[in-house]
Tab-separated table of C-alpha atoms and ligand atoms in Angstrom:
chain	number	residue	atom	x	y	z
A	1	MET	CA	-0.923	-7.917	24.206
A	2	THR	CA	2.201	-6.531	22.573
A	3	LEU	CA	2.127	-6.033	18.827
A	4	ARG	CA	5.199	-7.955	17.508
A	5	ILE	CA	6.749	-6.776	13.908
A	6	TYR	CA	9.133	-8.912	12.229
A	7	ASN	CA	12.602	-6.569	12.532
A	8	THR	CA	14.249	-7.228	8.752
A	9	ILE	CA	17.447	-5.705	10.588
A	10	THR	CA	17.790	-8.772	12.979
A	11	ARG	CA	15.672	-11.118	11.307
A	12	ARG	CA	13.261	-11.739	13.695
A	13	LYS	CA	9.601	-10.496	15.259
A	14	GLU	CA	9.799	-8.842	18.394
A	15	ASP	CA	8.150	-6.285	20.699
A	16	PHE	CA	6.919	-3.512	19.921
A	17	ILE	CA	8.312	-0.813	22.217
A	18	PRO	CA	8.409	3.184	20.178
A	19	ILE	CA	11.390	5.886	21.308
A	20	GLU	CA	8.296	8.463	22.595
A	21	THR	CA	5.765	6.885	25.051
A	22	GLY	CA	2.587	7.362	22.516
A	23	ILE	CA	4.641	8.557	19.710
A	24	VAL	CA	4.902	6.502	16.496
A	25	LYS	CA	7.815	8.006	13.941
A	26	MET	CA	7.041	5.983	10.733
A	27	TYR	CA	8.774	6.888	7.738
A	28	VAL	CA	7.922	5.250	3.792
A	29	CYS	CA	9.784	5.623	1.080
A	30	GLY	CA	7.783	7.134	-1.752
A	31	VAL	CA	7.079	6.359	-5.604
A	32	THR	CA	9.672	8.030	-8.715
A	33	VAL	CA	7.016	9.997	-10.461
A	34	TYR	CA	7.276	8.963	-14.023
A	35	ASN	CA	4.712	6.687	-14.837
A	36	TYR	CA	1.632	5.468	-13.901
A	37	CYS	CA	1.154	3.106	-10.416
A	38	HIS	CA	0.550	-0.591	-10.981
A	39	LEU	CA	-0.494	-3.339	-8.918
A	40	GLY	CA	3.205	-3.601	-6.957
A	41	HIS	CA	2.757	-0.426	-5.723
A	42	ALA	CA	-0.907	-0.678	-4.624
A	43	ARG	CA	-0.439	-3.195	-2.589
A	44	ALA	CA	2.696	-1.462	-0.677
A	45	TYR	CA	0.996	1.745	0.179
A	46	VAL	CA	-2.449	-0.555	0.814
A	47	VAL	CA	-0.030	-2.432	3.280
A	48	TRP	CA	2.217	0.585	4.714
A	49	ASP	CA	-1.652	2.448	5.216
A	50	MET	CA	-3.604	-0.461	7.623
A	51	ILE	CA	-0.109	-0.665	9.463
A	52	ARG	CA	-0.851	3.049	9.558
A	53	ARG	CA	-4.256	2.535	10.878
A	54	TYR	CA	-4.061	0.345	13.227
A	55	LEU	CA	-0.829	1.564	14.805
A	56	ALA	CA	-3.368	5.022	15.208
A	57	THR	CA	-5.143	3.289	17.852
A	58	LYS	CA	-2.706	2.970	20.068
A	59	TYR	CA	-0.480	5.500	19.248
A	60	GLN	CA	-0.324	9.084	17.650
A	61	VAL	CA	1.403	7.938	14.204
A	62	LYS	CA	3.731	10.936	12.687
A	63	TYR	CA	3.650	8.813	8.577
A	64	VAL	CA	6.056	10.913	5.464
A	65	GLN	CA	7.033	9.714	2.225
A	66	ASN	CA	8.708	10.760	0.504
A	67	ILE	CA	8.163	11.143	-4.007
A	68	THR	CA	11.528	10.823	-5.444
A	69	ASP	CA	11.096	13.322	-8.014
A	70	ILE	CA	14.578	14.040	-9.878
A	71	ASP	CA	15.280	10.618	-12.058
A	72	ASP	CA	17.196	9.864	-14.667
A	73	LYS	CA	14.093	8.006	-15.487
A	74	ILE	CA	11.672	10.874	-15.216
A	75	LEU	CA	14.428	13.323	-16.659
A	76	LYS	CA	14.656	10.089	-20.042
A	77	LYS	CA	10.142	10.577	-20.819
A	78	ALA	CA	10.750	14.440	-19.757
A	79	GLN	CA	13.493	14.303	-22.981
A	80	GLU	CA	10.784	11.674	-24.974
A	81	ASN	CA	7.841	14.163	-24.442
A	82	ASN	CA	9.459	17.032	-25.202
A	83	THR	CA	8.406	18.721	-22.190
A	84	THR	CA	10.279	19.684	-18.381
A	85	MET	CA	11.174	16.361	-15.610
A	86	GLN	CA	9.201	19.503	-13.575
A	87	ALA	CA	5.546	18.838	-15.655
A	88	ILE	CA	6.477	14.652	-16.105
A	89	ALA	CA	6.480	15.461	-12.031
A	90	GLU	CA	3.316	17.189	-11.525
A	91	GLN	CA	1.587	14.779	-13.907
A	92	TYR	CA	2.335	11.676	-11.880
A	93	ILE	CA	1.606	13.056	-8.776
A	94	ALA	CA	-1.794	14.411	-9.384
A	95	ALA	CA	-2.103	10.503	-11.438
A	96	TYR	CA	-0.473	8.761	-7.929
A	97	ASP	CA	-2.566	11.186	-5.112
A	98	GLU	CA	-5.908	10.129	-7.888
A	99	ASP	CA	-5.129	5.947	-7.082
A	100	MET	CA	-4.133	5.853	-3.706
A	101	ALA	CA	-7.346	8.306	-3.081
A	102	LYS	CA	-9.222	5.678	-4.540
A	103	LEU	CA	-8.089	2.365	-2.772
A	104	ASN	CA	-9.010	4.974	-0.023
A	105	ILE	CA	-5.261	5.590	1.592
A	106	ALA	CA	-4.980	8.093	3.990
A	107	GLN	CA	-2.285	10.768	3.051
A	108	ALA	CA	0.864	10.989	4.650
A	109	ASP	CA	1.057	14.007	7.151
A	110	ASP	CA	4.160	14.865	4.579
A	111	TYR	CA	4.969	14.463	1.241
A	112	PRO	CA	8.862	15.823	1.056
A	113	ARG	CA	9.961	15.913	-2.360
A	114	ALA	CA	13.280	15.631	-3.152
A	115	THR	CA	13.515	18.778	-5.187
A	116	GLU	CA	12.035	20.432	-1.790
A	117	THR	CA	15.417	19.402	0.775
A	118	ILE	CA	18.165	20.259	-1.452
A	119	PRO	CA	19.759	22.339	1.280
A	120	GLU	CA	19.500	19.645	3.600
A	121	ILE	CA	20.568	17.231	1.309
A	122	ILE	CA	23.638	20.020	0.940
A	123	ASP	CA	24.066	19.831	4.626
A	124	LEU	CA	24.464	16.584	4.688
A	125	ILE	CA	26.739	15.779	1.959
A	126	GLN	CA	28.896	17.918	3.900
A	127	GLN	CA	28.606	16.480	6.774
A	128	LEU	CA	28.970	12.936	5.553
A	129	ILE	CA	32.885	14.596	3.321
A	130	ASP	CA	33.906	16.437	6.804
A	131	ARG	CA	33.745	12.893	8.397
A	132	ASP	CA	35.806	11.400	6.222
A	133	TYR	CA	32.649	9.335	4.500
A	134	ALA	CA	32.682	10.440	1.347
A	135	TYR	CA	34.479	11.800	-1.299
A	136	SER	CA	34.275	14.781	-4.487
A	137	SER	CA	35.985	13.671	-7.116
A	138	ARG	CA	35.623	15.917	-11.146
A	139	GLY	CA	31.439	17.331	-9.855
A	140	ASP	CA	30.867	14.055	-8.260
A	141	VAL	CA	30.765	13.036	-4.835
A	142	TYR	CA	30.446	8.961	-3.456
A	143	TYR	CA	30.395	7.624	0.089
A	144	ALA	CA	33.567	5.547	0.775
A	145	VAL	CA	31.162	1.584	1.796
A	146	GLN	CA	34.450	0.843	3.161
A	147	LYS	CA	34.648	3.777	5.337
A	148	PHE	CA	31.712	2.119	7.312
A	149	PRO	CA	32.249	-0.694	9.220
A	150	SER	CA	29.088	-2.278	9.568
A	151	TYR	CA	27.883	-2.040	5.440
A	152	GLY	CA	25.136	-5.003	4.592
A	153	LYS	CA	24.274	-5.297	7.672
A	154	LEU	CA	20.566	-5.046	6.780
A	155	SER	CA	21.137	-7.213	3.699
A	156	GLY	CA	23.522	-9.139	5.196
A	157	ARG	CA	25.808	-8.992	2.013
A	158	LYS	CA	29.322	-8.337	2.575
A	159	LEU	CA	31.525	-6.273	0.075
A	160	GLU	CA	34.118	-8.925	-0.217
A	161	ASP	CA	31.275	-11.551	-1.337
A	162	MET	CA	30.306	-8.661	-3.675
A	163	GLN	CA	32.988	-7.551	-5.607
A	164	ALA	CA	33.940	-11.778	-5.626
A	165	GLY	CA	30.391	-12.183	-8.327
A	166	ALA	CA	31.491	-7.884	-9.561
A	167	SER	CA	31.983	-7.832	-13.795
A	168	GLY	CA	34.858	-6.476	-13.376
A	169	ARG	CA	32.937	-4.119	-16.421
A	170	VAL	CA	34.376	-0.225	-15.648
A	171	ASP	CA	32.708	3.022	-17.227
A	172	GLU	CA	33.608	6.044	-17.310
A	173	GLN	CA	31.405	6.593	-14.219
A	174	GLU	CA	33.236	4.147	-12.018
A	175	GLU	CA	36.549	5.412	-13.159
A	176	GLN	CA	36.047	8.765	-10.887
A	177	LYS	CA	35.167	5.723	-7.974
A	178	ARG	CA	37.672	4.864	-5.465
A	179	TYR	CA	36.238	1.402	-4.533
A	180	PRO	CA	33.285	-0.036	-6.585
A	181	PHE	CA	30.491	-0.583	-4.538
A	182	ASP	CA	30.795	3.583	-3.867
A	183	PHE	CA	27.844	4.925	-4.226
A	184	ALA	CA	27.424	8.780	-5.913
A	185	LEU	CA	25.490	11.253	-3.090
A	186	TRP	CA	25.655	14.065	-5.377
A	187	LYS	CA	25.802	13.895	-9.301
A	188	SER	CA	28.050	16.568	-12.066
A	189	ALA	CA	24.606	18.301	-13.956
A	190	LYS	CA	25.469	17.322	-17.713
A	191	PRO	CA	24.094	19.099	-21.001
A	192	ASN	CA	20.215	20.529	-21.475
A	193	GLU	CA	19.180	18.724	-17.554
A	194	PRO	CA	18.200	20.575	-14.862
A	195	PHE	CA	20.248	21.058	-11.794
A	196	TRP	CA	21.503	22.924	-8.894
A	197	SER	CA	24.387	24.836	-7.838
A	198	SER	CA	26.007	23.128	-4.671
A	199	PRO	CA	29.997	23.656	-3.219
A	200	TRP	CA	31.411	21.214	-5.641
A	201	GLY	CA	29.954	22.268	-8.962
A	202	ASN	CA	26.293	22.536	-10.524
A	203	GLY	CA	24.116	18.869	-10.410
A	204	ARG	CA	21.616	16.623	-8.892
A	205	PRO	CA	21.515	14.907	-5.496
A	206	GLY	CA	21.915	10.560	-6.220
A	207	TRP	CA	18.094	8.594	-5.033
A	208	HIS	CA	19.832	7.267	-1.105
A	209	ILE	CA	21.185	10.884	0.131
A	210	GLU	CA	17.068	12.085	-0.403
A	211	CYS	CA	15.445	10.024	2.271
A	212	SER	CA	19.020	10.360	4.563
A	213	ALA	CA	18.268	14.197	4.377
A	214	MET	CA	13.889	13.915	4.981
A	215	VAL	CA	13.859	11.653	7.749
A	216	ARG	CA	15.870	13.727	9.678
A	217	SER	CA	15.010	17.313	8.545
A	218	ARG	CA	10.906	15.647	9.536
A	219	LEU	CA	11.094	12.957	11.927
A	220	GLY	CA	14.201	12.635	13.238
A	221	GLU	CA	17.980	11.414	13.544
A	222	THR	CA	16.364	7.947	14.977
A	223	ILE	CA	12.536	6.816	14.019
A	224	ASP	CA	10.865	3.659	15.224
A	225	ILE	CA	8.895	2.400	10.965
A	226	HIS	CA	11.297	2.735	8.169
A	227	ALA	CA	9.155	0.488	5.368
A	228	GLY	CA	9.723	-0.084	1.589
A	229	GLY	CA	9.439	-2.968	-0.662
A	230	THR	CA	11.537	-5.882	-0.692
A	231	ASP	CA	13.639	-4.691	-3.545
A	232	LEU	CA	14.551	-1.268	-1.688
A	233	GLN	CA	16.379	-3.248	1.549
A	234	PHE	CA	19.311	-3.653	-1.634
A	235	PRO	CA	21.427	-1.174	-2.321
A	236	HIS	CA	18.074	1.557	-1.266
A	237	HIS	CA	18.297	1.109	2.353
A	238	GLU	CA	21.251	-0.211	3.477
A	239	ASN	CA	23.145	3.221	1.963
A	240	GLU	CA	20.748	4.767	3.866
A	241	ILE	CA	21.963	3.402	6.977
A	242	ALA	CA	25.819	3.887	5.660
A	243	GLN	CA	24.409	7.341	5.042
A	244	SER	CA	22.349	8.842	7.965
A	245	GLU	CA	24.776	6.193	10.720
A	246	ALA	CA	27.767	8.087	9.541
A	247	ALA	CA	26.555	10.883	9.900
A	248	TYR	CA	24.647	11.514	12.938
A	249	ALA	CA	26.543	8.300	15.045
A	250	LYS	CA	22.960	6.491	15.675
A	251	PRO	CA	20.362	4.347	14.554
A	252	LEU	CA	18.383	5.755	10.913
A	253	ALA	CA	15.402	3.031	12.418
A	254	ASN	CA	14.700	0.518	14.800
A	255	TYR	CA	12.394	-1.394	12.690
A	256	TRP	CA	13.315	-1.963	9.332
A	257	MET	CA	9.619	-3.658	7.565
A	258	HIS	CA	9.535	-4.376	3.412
A	259	ASN	CA	6.238	-5.734	2.226
A	260	GLY	CA	6.876	-8.911	-0.417
A	261	PHE	CA	6.238	-8.632	-3.925
A	262	VAL	CA	2.498	-8.425	-6.964
A	263	ASN	CA	4.649	-10.853	-8.943
A	264	ILE	CA	2.729	-12.329	-12.211
A	265	ASP	CA	4.099	-15.948	-13.914
A	266	GLY	CA	6.618	-16.077	-10.824
A	267	GLU	CA	8.119	-12.340	-11.578
A	268	LYS	CA	7.870	-8.895	-10.070
A	269	MET	CA	5.388	-6.891	-11.456
A	270	SER	CA	6.911	-4.398	-13.059
A	271	LYS	CA	7.806	-0.929	-15.002
A	272	SER	CA	11.081	-2.799	-16.000
A	273	LEU	CA	9.690	-5.977	-16.952
A	274	ASN	CA	6.953	-4.870	-18.881
A	275	ASN	CA	4.042	-7.015	-17.219
A	276	PHE	CA	2.169	-4.283	-15.037
A	277	THR	CA	-1.764	-3.165	-14.860
A	278	THR	CA	-2.223	-0.167	-13.476
A	279	ILE	CA	-4.508	1.260	-10.713
A	280	ARG	CA	-6.306	2.444	-13.073
A	281	ASP	CA	-6.846	0.300	-15.806
A	282	LEU	CA	-7.677	-1.985	-12.937
A	283	VAL	CA	-10.431	0.310	-10.985
A	284	THR	CA	-12.205	0.112	-14.685
A	285	HIS	CA	-13.121	-3.641	-14.043
A	286	PHE	CA	-13.080	-4.542	-10.345
A	287	ASP	CA	-14.569	-2.860	-7.228
A	288	PRO	CA	-11.253	-0.834	-5.686
A	289	MET	CA	-12.164	-2.395	-2.253
A	290	ALA	CA	-11.815	-5.499	-4.338
A	291	ILE	CA	-8.206	-4.144	-4.967
A	292	ARG	CA	-7.888	-3.592	-1.330
A	293	LEU	CA	-8.778	-6.963	-0.262
A	294	PHE	CA	-6.986	-9.287	-2.828
A	295	ILE	CA	-4.315	-7.253	-0.883
A	296	LEU	CA	-4.825	-7.539	2.881
A	297	GLN	CA	-5.808	-11.164	2.619
A	298	ALA	CA	-1.857	-12.588	2.019
A	299	GLN	CA	0.230	-11.016	5.073
A	300	TYR	CA	2.722	-8.179	3.984
A	301	ARG	CA	5.982	-9.575	3.739
A	302	GLN	CA	4.679	-12.833	1.674
A	303	PRO	CA	4.274	-12.625	-2.360
A	304	ILE	CA	1.433	-12.707	-3.382
A	305	ASP	CA	-0.063	-13.987	-7.358
A	306	PHE	CA	-1.322	-12.052	-9.565
A	307	THR	CA	-3.937	-13.920	-11.593
A	308	GLU	CA	-7.820	-13.407	-12.931
A	309	GLU	CA	-8.829	-15.945	-10.796
A	310	ALA	CA	-7.465	-14.893	-7.761
A	311	ILE	CA	-8.815	-11.243	-8.804
A	312	ASN	CA	-12.461	-12.355	-9.130
A	313	ALA	CA	-12.660	-14.214	-6.274
A	314	ALA	CA	-11.774	-11.369	-4.023
A	315	THR	CA	-14.192	-9.468	-5.931
A	316	LYS	CA	-16.824	-12.149	-4.364
A	317	GLY	CA	-14.903	-11.687	-1.056
A	318	TRP	CA	-16.317	-8.294	-1.415
A	319	GLU	CA	-19.527	-8.200	-2.053
A	320	THR	CA	-19.717	-10.739	2.081
A	321	ILE	CA	-17.799	-7.797	3.395
A	322	ARG	CA	-19.611	-5.184	1.295
A	323	ASP	CA	-23.000	-6.651	2.504
A	324	GLY	CA	-21.823	-6.836	6.286
A	325	MET	CA	-20.817	-3.387	6.482
A	326	LEU	CA	-23.990	-2.461	4.975
A	327	PHE	CA	-26.343	-4.219	7.533
A	328	ALA	CA	-27.208	-1.620	9.608
A	329	ALA	CA	-28.233	0.707	6.890
A	330	ASP	CA	-29.866	-2.131	5.019
A	331	PHE	CA	-31.985	-2.788	7.917
A	332	GLY	CA	-30.675	-1.195	11.488
A	333	ALA	CA	-34.229	1.119	11.304
A	334	LYS	CA	-36.439	-2.182	11.011
A	335	LEU	CA	-34.133	-3.939	14.478
A	336	GLY	CA	-34.517	-1.061	15.903
A	337	TRP	CA	-30.983	0.161	15.577
A	338	GLU	CA	-29.926	3.662	17.252
A	339	ASN	CA	-26.455	4.190	16.663
A	340	ILE	CA	-25.240	2.732	13.132
A	341	GLU	CA	-21.831	4.946	12.939
A	342	ILE	CA	-18.321	2.879	13.348
A	343	PRO	CA	-18.119	2.167	16.566
A	344	ALA	CA	-14.469	3.200	18.914
A	345	ARG	CA	-12.813	0.992	20.180
A	346	SER	CA	-13.901	0.677	23.222
A	347	ASP	CA	-18.083	-0.015	22.254
A	348	VAL	CA	-16.642	-3.218	20.507
A	349	GLY	CA	-15.171	-4.675	23.917
A	350	GLU	CA	-14.304	-8.587	23.286
A	351	ALA	CA	-15.354	-9.196	19.753
A	352	ILE	CA	-12.471	-7.746	18.807
A	353	ALA	CA	-9.947	-10.546	20.864
A	354	CYS	CA	-9.102	-12.053	17.905
A	355	PHE	CA	-8.958	-9.990	15.939
A	356	GLU	CA	-6.469	-7.841	17.132
A	357	GLU	CA	-3.710	-10.738	18.631
A	358	ALA	CA	-3.437	-11.668	14.667
A	359	MET	CA	-3.242	-8.027	13.612
A	360	GLU	CA	0.039	-8.097	16.228
A	361	ASP	CA	1.287	-10.682	15.250
A	362	ASP	CA	2.888	-8.762	12.501
A	363	PHE	CA	0.036	-8.001	11.396
A	364	ASN	CA	-2.031	-10.727	10.160
A	365	THR	CA	-4.577	-9.836	7.775
A	366	SER	CA	-4.636	-13.262	6.279
A	367	VAL	CA	-5.996	-14.134	9.628
A	368	ALA	CA	-7.281	-10.817	10.457
A	369	MET	CA	-9.707	-11.259	7.927
A	370	SER	CA	-10.437	-14.783	8.515
A	371	HIS	CA	-12.538	-13.210	11.363
A	372	VAL	CA	-13.458	-10.341	9.069
A	373	PHE	CA	-15.078	-12.976	6.655
A	374	GLU	CA	-17.037	-14.878	9.658
A	375	LEU	CA	-18.997	-11.957	10.428
A	376	ALA	CA	-19.357	-10.757	7.385
A	377	LYS	CA	-21.140	-14.677	6.969
A	378	LYS	CA	-23.155	-14.451	9.912
A	379	LEU	CA	-25.028	-11.234	8.835
A	380	ARG	CA	-25.340	-12.911	5.058
A	381	SER	CA	-26.878	-15.642	6.465
A	382	GLU	CA	-29.350	-12.898	8.739
A	383	ARG	CA	-29.850	-11.324	5.388
A	384	ASN	CA	-31.456	-14.067	3.770
A	385	SER	CA	-33.994	-14.870	6.909
A	386	LEU	CA	-34.828	-11.217	7.664
A	387	SER	CA	-35.830	-11.055	3.633
A	388	HIS	CA	-36.764	-15.099	2.919
A	389	ALA	CA	-38.426	-14.840	7.308
A	390	GLY	CA	-38.314	-11.310	7.927
A	391	LYS	CA	-37.155	-12.243	11.243
A	392	THR	CA	-32.782	-13.093	12.158
A	393	ALA	CA	-32.018	-16.462	14.023
A	394	ALA	CA	-29.423	-14.773	16.138
A	395	SER	CA	-31.325	-11.552	18.530
A	396	SER	CA	-30.952	-8.430	17.268
A	397	GLU	CA	-28.765	-6.994	20.467
A	398	VAL	CA	-26.038	-9.999	19.316
A	399	LEU	CA	-26.491	-8.795	15.404
A	400	PHE	CA	-25.757	-5.400	16.407
A	401	GLN	CA	-22.555	-6.473	18.570
A	402	ASP	CA	-21.613	-8.095	15.149
A	403	TRP	CA	-22.154	-5.349	13.135
A	404	GLN	CA	-20.383	-3.449	15.425
A	405	ALA	CA	-16.987	-5.756	15.261
A	406	LEU	CA	-17.515	-5.791	11.790
A	407	SER	CA	-17.122	-2.262	10.949
A	408	TYR	CA	-15.442	-1.716	13.413
A	409	MET	CA	-12.412	-3.661	11.485
A	410	THR	CA	-12.885	-3.062	8.500
A	411	SER	CA	-12.546	0.889	9.314
A	412	ILE	CA	-8.843	0.021	10.647
A	413	LEU	CA	-8.205	-2.250	7.631
A	414	GLY	CA	-9.499	0.454	5.539
A	415	PHE	CA	-12.742	-0.505	3.302
A	416	VAL	CA	-14.804	1.770	2.899
A	417	ALA	CA	-18.068	0.413	1.687
A	418	ASP	CA	-20.494	2.702	-0.197
A	419	ILE	CA	-23.630	3.422	0.789
A	420	SER	CA	-24.918	6.369	-1.084
A	421	ASP	CA	-24.337	4.553	-4.555
A	422	ARG	CA	-26.508	1.410	-3.570
A	423	GLN	CA	-29.743	3.704	-2.715
A	424	VAL	CA	-29.629	5.749	-5.695
A	425	LYS	CA	-29.499	2.476	-7.859
A	426	VAL	CA	-31.797	0.793	-5.896
A	427	GLU	CA	-34.475	3.631	-6.920
A	428	ASN	CA	-33.341	3.509	-9.665
A	429	ILE	CA	-34.685	0.697	-11.044
A	430	SER	CA	-39.195	0.524	-11.135
A	431	ASP	CA	-40.987	-2.558	-10.397
A	432	THR	CA	-41.452	-3.506	-14.399
A	433	GLU	CA	-37.900	-3.177	-14.519
A	434	ILE	CA	-37.259	-5.683	-12.833
A	435	GLU	CA	-40.428	-7.802	-13.853
A	436	SER	CA	-38.966	-7.842	-16.931
A	437	LEU	CA	-35.459	-8.593	-16.223
A	438	ILE	CA	-36.748	-11.370	-14.699
A	439	GLN	CA	-38.206	-12.692	-17.819
A	440	GLN	CA	-34.970	-12.737	-19.644
A	441	ARG	CA	-33.763	-14.898	-16.782
A	442	ILE	CA	-35.996	-17.044	-16.901
A	443	GLU	CA	-36.008	-17.004	-20.526
A	444	ALA	CA	-32.286	-17.160	-20.798
A	445	LYS	CA	-32.174	-20.725	-18.292
A	446	LYS	CA	-35.295	-22.272	-20.803
A	447	ALA	CA	-32.715	-21.751	-23.190
A	448	LYS	CA	-29.589	-23.399	-20.611
A	449	ASN	CA	-27.805	-20.377	-21.643
A	450	TYR	CA	-27.389	-20.962	-17.665
A	451	GLN	CA	-24.142	-18.031	-18.332
A	452	GLU	CA	-26.600	-15.012	-19.432
A	453	GLY	CA	-29.021	-16.521	-16.359
A	454	ASP	CA	-26.495	-15.684	-14.009
A	455	ARG	CA	-25.042	-11.889	-14.903
A	456	ILE	CA	-28.766	-11.340	-14.929
A	457	ARG	CA	-29.087	-12.287	-11.327
A	458	ASP	CA	-25.224	-10.320	-10.450
A	459	GLU	CA	-27.033	-7.675	-12.759
A	460	LEU	CA	-29.984	-6.997	-10.281
A	461	LYS	CA	-27.851	-7.966	-7.339
A	462	ALA	CA	-25.572	-4.839	-8.447
A	463	LEU	CA	-28.443	-2.871	-7.641
A	464	GLY	CA	-29.205	-4.258	-4.207
A	465	ILE	CA	-31.947	-6.746	-5.705
A	466	THR	CA	-32.052	-10.666	-4.672
A	467	LEU	CA	-34.378	-13.345	-5.968
A	468	VAL	CA	-35.128	-16.122	-4.369
A	469	ASP	CA	-36.209	-18.677	-7.297
A	470	GLN	CA	-39.234	-21.367	-5.818
A	471	LYS	CA	-39.632	-24.554	-6.625
A	472	ASP	CA	-42.460	-23.777	-8.867
A	473	GLY	CA	-39.993	-22.258	-11.971
A	474	THR	CA	-41.381	-18.598	-10.787
A	475	THR	CA	-39.475	-15.717	-8.936
A	476	ARG	CA	-39.670	-13.712	-6.481
A	477	TRP	CA	-37.032	-10.857	-5.467
A	478	LEU	CA	-36.946	-8.503	-3.212
A	479	ARG	CA	-34.870	-5.291	-2.747
A	480	ALA	CA	-32.336	-4.766	-0.403
B	501	ATP	N1	5.676	-5.543	-7.843
B	501	ATP	C1	6.045	-5.013	-6.308
B	501	ATP	N2	4.831	-5.653	-5.792
B	501	ATP	C2	5.476	-5.411	-4.247
B	501	ATP	N3	6.318	-3.834	-4.057
B	501	ATP	C3	6.106	-3.496	-4.966
B	501	ATP	C4	5.942	-3.907	-6.489
B	501	ATP	N4	6.822	-3.057	-7.386
B	501	ATP	C5	7.736	-2.343	-6.745
B	501	ATP	N5	7.392	-1.789	-5.314
B	501	ATP	C6	7.077	-1.120	-3.955
B	501	ATP	O1	6.953	0.457	-4.805
B	501	ATP	C7	8.107	1.824	-4.075
B	501	ATP	C8	7.598	2.219	-4.628
B	501	ATP	O2	8.265	1.793	-6.185
B	501	ATP	P1	9.192	2.841	-6.915
B	501	ATP	O3	8.471	4.282	-7.480
B	501	ATP	O4	10.486	2.987	-6.595
B	501	ATP	O5	9.111	1.447	-7.987
B	501	ATP	P2	9.370	0.871	-8.523
B	501	ATP	O6	10.464	-0.311	-8.560
B	501	ATP	O7	11.228	1.709	-9.731
B	501	ATP	O8	8.468	0.095	-9.660
B	501	ATP	P3	9.536	-0.755	-10.932
B	501	ATP	O9	10.184	-1.821	-10.120
B	501	ATP	O10	7.329	-1.166	-11.721
B	501	ATP	O11	10.255	0.020	-11.801
B	501	ATP	C9	9.494	0.373	-3.553
B	501	ATP	O12	8.810	0.262	-2.714
B	501	ATP	C10	8.518	-1.024	-4.724
B	501	ATP	O13	9.497	-2.051	-3.536
B	502	ZN	ZN1	13.763	5.792	0.553
């Protein structure tokens, strides 16, 4: 099987061949740190985390993700809060780390910050000026897009078409440019703004140049995969290509990958549209793994609509998968299983062929998840047989293989099931409390308050107690 990746720049799926055998160099554009991350950001970073985990089954992956800690929006927030740009950045970097850890997103190998990359940025701008791709103008430096003949090759935009559609509005900054689509590499310092000294005077870098400088300094002139959200194709990634390829005369990346949006009512979830739900708010209502599942149920390039029904359905789905993942912890001893660690790929063998086939097809997690569900549902039905009849339909060996395959797949997709949480809860409810809740449920059902009845059943389920309603109207219960 060969891994195939949809490459935005060629607009087709291609076989993945890394530059250096056995190594993948991957750069992902990170967040601008001036606010809490929302579900759209969660999607982006869950997706790149999943891809990184899958690649790591075959290659050594070097994963770099930048932090944009200089930006107009951060400055504005600092002014509003009467504090410094650095203080705002630190606050939201810490929040980012917390949110991503909840979603079980692995740390990058490196998180370069714009403020820590200034010498490399200045060097790169100087090279572009020396090669006549950039010019300084009253303390600013601009990239001359017309000098780069393949400008637009990633996004498919042509300068002539863009010019025809432009408004013709000219503000002060526009006057300093030679051509309307030239973009800033360096911005002269305004009063009360942080600045760094440079050959063009005091100022700060533009946004696009930081990524070109970081890719080069952390990974090299050409990398394997460069990734980000669909909105970054233009202008951000187009401009990165123009900068890096003009400076080094080599492709910046061999594969360009872009994740689809999380939408609300057909519109991109975004800070500027104020239609966002933060990750920290979501995790107070939903299990972070249900959020991860909600994201991975779609193939990464497809849009996802965020609705309450969809996230509720993902919560139910996660319960099934979690029970499957915890099958060994719950029943392994009873079935005589010895090694109940998450298995290595070699131990799982043939069982994962279908899963891998889906993942090799441009990381089709939608199909991959269907294989996960198949196994989780099978284990759930065996769980019921064990609880009710004290025996399983399939042999212990077959179940062990199923559980291993499920555990392997879910580890690649980055799911974690918290056994400690469950054990504590199970110990924390006494038989008398269970009996009393069952009695309350029977009464609720008699009063036709089925919602309350279901609530009690779910509450007990979360505590590891399964209720089994009998034909005679009584209820039996079982601890997981
Ligand atoms: N709704 C979304 N769905 C998927 N990815 C998103 C969404 N919103 C932002 N992203 C991605 O998150 C990453 C970080 O984005 P960044 O910090 O620049 O936020 P942003 O695009 O300014 O967010 P916003 O649009 O909310 O202001 C980018 O790769 C971006 O494409
Ligand atoms: Zn970038």
